Short mmCIF file of C-alpha atoms and ligand atoms in Angstrom, two decimals:
data_model
loop_
_atom_site.label_atom_id
_atom_site.label_comp_id
_atom_site.label_asym_id
_atom_site.label_seq_id
_atom_site.Cartn_x
_atom_site.Cartn_y
_atom_site.Cartn_z
CA UNK A 1 0.00 0.00 0.00
CA UNK A 2 1.29 3.43 -0.92
CA UNK A 3 1.22 5.60 2.16
CA UNK A 4 2.57 8.72 0.51
CA UNK A 5 2.06 10.52 -2.79
CA UNK A 6 4.12 9.51 -5.79
CA UNK A 7 6.32 12.59 -5.53
CA UNK A 8 7.17 11.96 -1.89
CA UNK A 9 7.88 8.30 -2.61
CA UNK A 10 10.22 9.29 -5.42
CA UNK A 11 12.05 11.74 -3.20
CA UNK A 12 12.40 9.14 -0.43
CA UNK A 13 13.72 6.65 -2.98
CA UNK A 14 16.35 9.06 -4.31
CA UNK A 15 17.52 10.01 -0.82
CA UNK A 16 17.66 6.39 0.33
CA UNK A 17 19.99 5.63 -2.58
CA UNK A 18 22.63 7.95 -1.08
CA UNK A 19 25.42 6.38 0.98
CA UNK A 20 24.78 6.14 4.71
CA UNK A 21 21.09 6.99 4.45
CA UNK A 22 18.66 4.27 5.42
CA UNK A 23 14.97 4.29 4.62
CA UNK A 24 14.03 5.91 7.94
CA UNK A 25 16.48 8.78 7.50
CA UNK A 26 15.35 9.16 3.90
CA UNK A 27 11.76 9.56 5.05
CA UNK A 28 12.73 12.09 7.70
CA UNK A 29 14.80 14.10 5.21
CA UNK A 30 12.07 13.98 2.59
CA UNK A 31 9.49 15.43 4.96
CA UNK A 32 11.99 18.01 6.18
CA UNK A 33 12.62 19.13 2.59
CA UNK A 34 8.91 19.31 1.79
CA UNK A 35 8.36 21.54 4.82
CA UNK A 36 11.24 23.87 4.00
CA UNK A 37 10.49 27.32 2.46
CA UNK A 38 10.58 27.25 -1.33
CA UNK A 39 13.60 29.58 -1.62
CA UNK A 40 15.71 27.36 0.63
CA UNK A 41 14.79 24.29 -1.39
CA UNK A 42 15.73 26.13 -4.60
CA UNK A 43 19.06 27.15 -3.11
CA UNK A 44 19.87 23.59 -2.04
CA UNK A 45 18.88 22.15 -5.43
CA UNK A 46 20.93 24.78 -7.27
CA UNK A 47 23.95 24.21 -5.04
CA UNK A 48 23.89 20.51 -5.90
CA UNK A 49 23.55 21.20 -9.62
CA UNK A 50 26.29 23.85 -9.64
CA UNK A 51 28.68 21.68 -7.65
CA UNK A 52 28.13 18.82 -10.05
CA UNK A 53 28.65 21.06 -13.09
CA UNK A 54 31.71 22.90 -11.82
CA UNK A 55 33.68 20.39 -9.79
CA UNK A 56 36.13 18.34 -11.79
CA UNK A 57 39.33 16.34 -11.45
CA UNK A 58 42.58 18.28 -11.19
CA UNK A 59 44.51 17.52 -14.38
CA UNK A 60 47.59 16.58 -12.39
CA UNK A 61 46.60 14.92 -9.13
CA UNK A 62 42.94 14.06 -9.85
CA UNK A 63 41.58 15.59 -6.67
CA UNK A 64 38.18 17.27 -6.92
CA UNK A 65 38.52 20.97 -7.60
CA UNK A 66 36.84 23.97 -9.25
CA UNK A 67 39.94 24.72 -11.31
CA UNK A 68 41.83 22.97 -14.07
CA UNK A 69 44.84 22.58 -11.78
CA UNK A 70 44.12 22.43 -8.03
CA UNK A 71 45.67 24.92 -5.54
CA UNK A 72 48.19 22.33 -4.27
CA UNK A 73 49.47 21.36 -7.73
CA UNK A 74 49.64 24.96 -8.89
CA UNK A 75 51.66 26.02 -5.84
CA UNK A 76 55.30 26.26 -6.90
CA UNK A 77 56.44 26.20 -3.26
CA UNK A 78 55.25 22.61 -2.89
CA UNK A 79 57.74 19.81 -3.49
CA UNK A 80 56.58 18.32 -6.80
CA UNK A 81 59.15 15.52 -6.49
CA UNK A 82 57.25 13.94 -3.64
CA UNK A 83 53.86 12.41 -4.42
CA UNK A 84 51.56 11.10 -1.70
CA UNK A 85 49.00 8.60 -2.97
CA UNK A 86 45.63 8.76 -1.18
CA UNK A 87 42.32 7.02 -1.77
CA UNK A 88 40.12 10.09 -2.00
CA UNK A 89 39.89 13.87 -1.73
CA UNK A 90 38.78 13.62 1.93
CA UNK A 91 42.09 11.93 2.80
CA UNK A 92 43.98 14.67 0.97
CA UNK A 93 42.05 17.24 3.00
CA UNK A 94 43.00 15.43 6.24
CA UNK A 95 46.72 15.69 5.41
CA UNK A 96 46.36 19.28 4.23
CA UNK A 97 44.78 20.17 7.55
CA UNK A 98 47.98 19.17 9.36
CA UNK A 99 49.77 21.88 7.37
CA UNK A 100 53.01 19.91 7.54
CA UNK A 101 53.13 17.94 4.31
CA UNK A 102 54.99 19.85 1.61
CA UNK A 103 54.76 17.51 -1.33
CA UNK A 104 51.91 16.99 -3.78
CA UNK A 105 49.26 14.26 -3.98
CA UNK A 106 47.73 11.70 -6.26
CA UNK A 107 44.10 10.80 -5.63
CA UNK A 108 43.07 7.28 -6.66
CA UNK A 109 39.33 7.64 -6.11
CA UNK A 110 39.00 4.23 -4.54
CA UNK A 111 41.04 1.16 -3.71
CA UNK A 112 41.45 -2.23 -5.31
CA UNK A 113 38.79 -4.58 -3.97
CA UNK A 114 38.39 -8.02 -5.53
CA UNK A 115 35.32 -8.52 -3.31
CA UNK A 116 33.56 -5.47 -4.74
CA UNK A 117 34.88 -6.16 -8.21
CA UNK A 118 37.07 -3.03 -8.25
CA UNK A 119 40.20 -3.79 -10.23
CA UNK A 120 43.30 -1.66 -10.85
CA UNK A 121 41.69 -0.27 -14.01
CA UNK A 122 38.84 1.28 -12.06
CA UNK A 123 40.97 3.65 -9.99
CA UNK A 124 43.45 6.33 -11.12
CA UNK A 125 46.52 4.06 -11.25
CA UNK A 126 47.39 4.46 -14.91
CA UNK A 127 47.29 8.21 -14.29
CA UNK A 128 49.77 7.79 -11.42
CA UNK A 129 52.25 5.94 -13.62
CA UNK A 130 51.98 8.68 -16.23
CA UNK A 131 53.12 11.20 -13.63
CA UNK A 132 56.30 9.35 -12.71
CA UNK A 133 58.97 11.30 -14.55
CA UNK A 134 62.68 11.33 -13.79
CA UNK A 135 62.38 14.13 -11.28
CA UNK A 136 59.99 12.25 -8.96
CA UNK A 137 62.03 11.19 -5.95
CA UNK A 138 59.52 9.53 -3.67
CA UNK A 139 56.03 8.08 -3.80
CA UNK A 140 54.40 7.88 -0.37
CA UNK A 141 51.56 5.38 -0.25
CA UNK A 142 48.96 6.65 2.21
CA UNK A 143 46.05 4.38 1.40
CA UNK A 144 43.93 3.23 4.36
CA UNK A 145 45.08 0.27 6.43
CA UNK A 146 42.02 -1.73 5.42
CA UNK A 147 42.39 -4.91 3.35
CA UNK A 148 41.63 -2.88 0.21
CA UNK A 149 44.11 -0.16 1.18
CA UNK A 150 46.88 -2.70 1.82
CA UNK A 151 46.15 -4.57 -1.41
CA UNK A 152 46.35 -1.31 -3.31
CA UNK A 153 49.59 -0.33 -1.55
CA UNK A 154 51.20 -3.63 -2.51
CA UNK A 155 50.03 -3.30 -6.09
CA UNK A 156 51.42 0.23 -6.41
CA UNK A 157 54.71 -0.76 -4.82
CA UNK A 158 55.19 -3.60 -7.34
CA UNK A 159 54.20 -1.29 -10.15
CA UNK A 160 56.69 1.46 -9.25
CA UNK A 161 59.65 -0.65 -8.09
CA UNK A 162 61.05 -1.20 -11.62
CA UNK A 163 61.30 2.57 -12.15
CA UNK A 164 63.81 2.87 -9.31
CA UNK A 165 61.77 5.60 -7.61
CA UNK A 166 61.71 5.33 -3.82
CA UNK A 167 58.39 3.94 -2.56
CA UNK A 168 57.36 4.37 1.07
CA UNK A 169 54.30 3.38 3.09
CA UNK A 170 52.98 5.48 5.97
CA UNK A 171 53.52 3.83 9.33
CA UNK A 172 50.72 1.74 10.74
CA UNK A 173 50.08 4.04 13.71
CA UNK A 174 46.81 4.26 11.89
CA UNK A 175 44.32 1.76 13.35
CA UNK A 176 43.58 -1.21 11.12
CA UNK A 177 40.50 -0.60 9.04
CA UNK A 178 40.64 3.05 10.01
CA UNK A 179 39.63 5.69 7.54
CA UNK A 180 42.29 8.39 7.26
CA UNK A 181 39.72 11.16 7.43
CA UNK A 182 38.69 10.21 10.98
CA UNK A 183 42.19 10.11 12.39
CA UNK A 184 43.55 13.04 14.37
CA UNK A 185 46.36 15.19 13.03
CA UNK A 186 49.00 14.00 15.49
CA UNK A 187 48.47 10.39 14.44
CA UNK A 188 48.53 11.36 10.78
CA UNK A 189 51.84 13.18 11.19
CA UNK A 190 53.33 10.32 13.18
CA UNK A 191 52.28 7.93 10.41
CA UNK A 192 53.88 10.20 7.83
CA UNK A 193 57.14 10.73 9.75
CA UNK A 194 57.42 7.02 10.49
CA UNK A 195 56.95 5.92 6.89
CA UNK A 196 59.16 3.09 5.75
CA UNK A 197 60.53 2.11 2.39
CA UNK A 198 58.75 -0.85 0.84
ZN1 LIG B 1 46.09 18.77 -8.16
#
């Protein structure tokens, strides 16, 4: 039996399809949105559309940005010979917040996961290899310490080894299965300082 109108059902369905939102939250959000003033709803809808239209991948590091080249990559004071590989833009933001890392990044947008059917071709690995010119001195692998993160780290290490470029892995001060974005800055810096060559 349909309890709500078709429009409300459709809205609930769309919201429930978002990550981390169950059907109860979707219902609550849907009714909240319906009860919001029209101008606020318009603003929210437009913000979503504009973000989607204007946010793109940085041409160098593939983080999400409004510009062709992101602020980190276009900063000549950063050490472009040191590339830290992270799983997503949120992880990059976590390291940027510490204010201590001076190199640049490479954002994979995921991790290898045989269980979820995500192979090396589905993340930005080919793009990483294309960035490895002679002047790159170190690649720091800062993927999460989950099974997927470790698998990806091993894969990257094997891929880069033949080039002779130094490959390091951040120390495992980071709790196993922990998402980088939830870890405090001190732990992040300790993990970075304690990185070891692999
Ligand atoms: Zn960039």
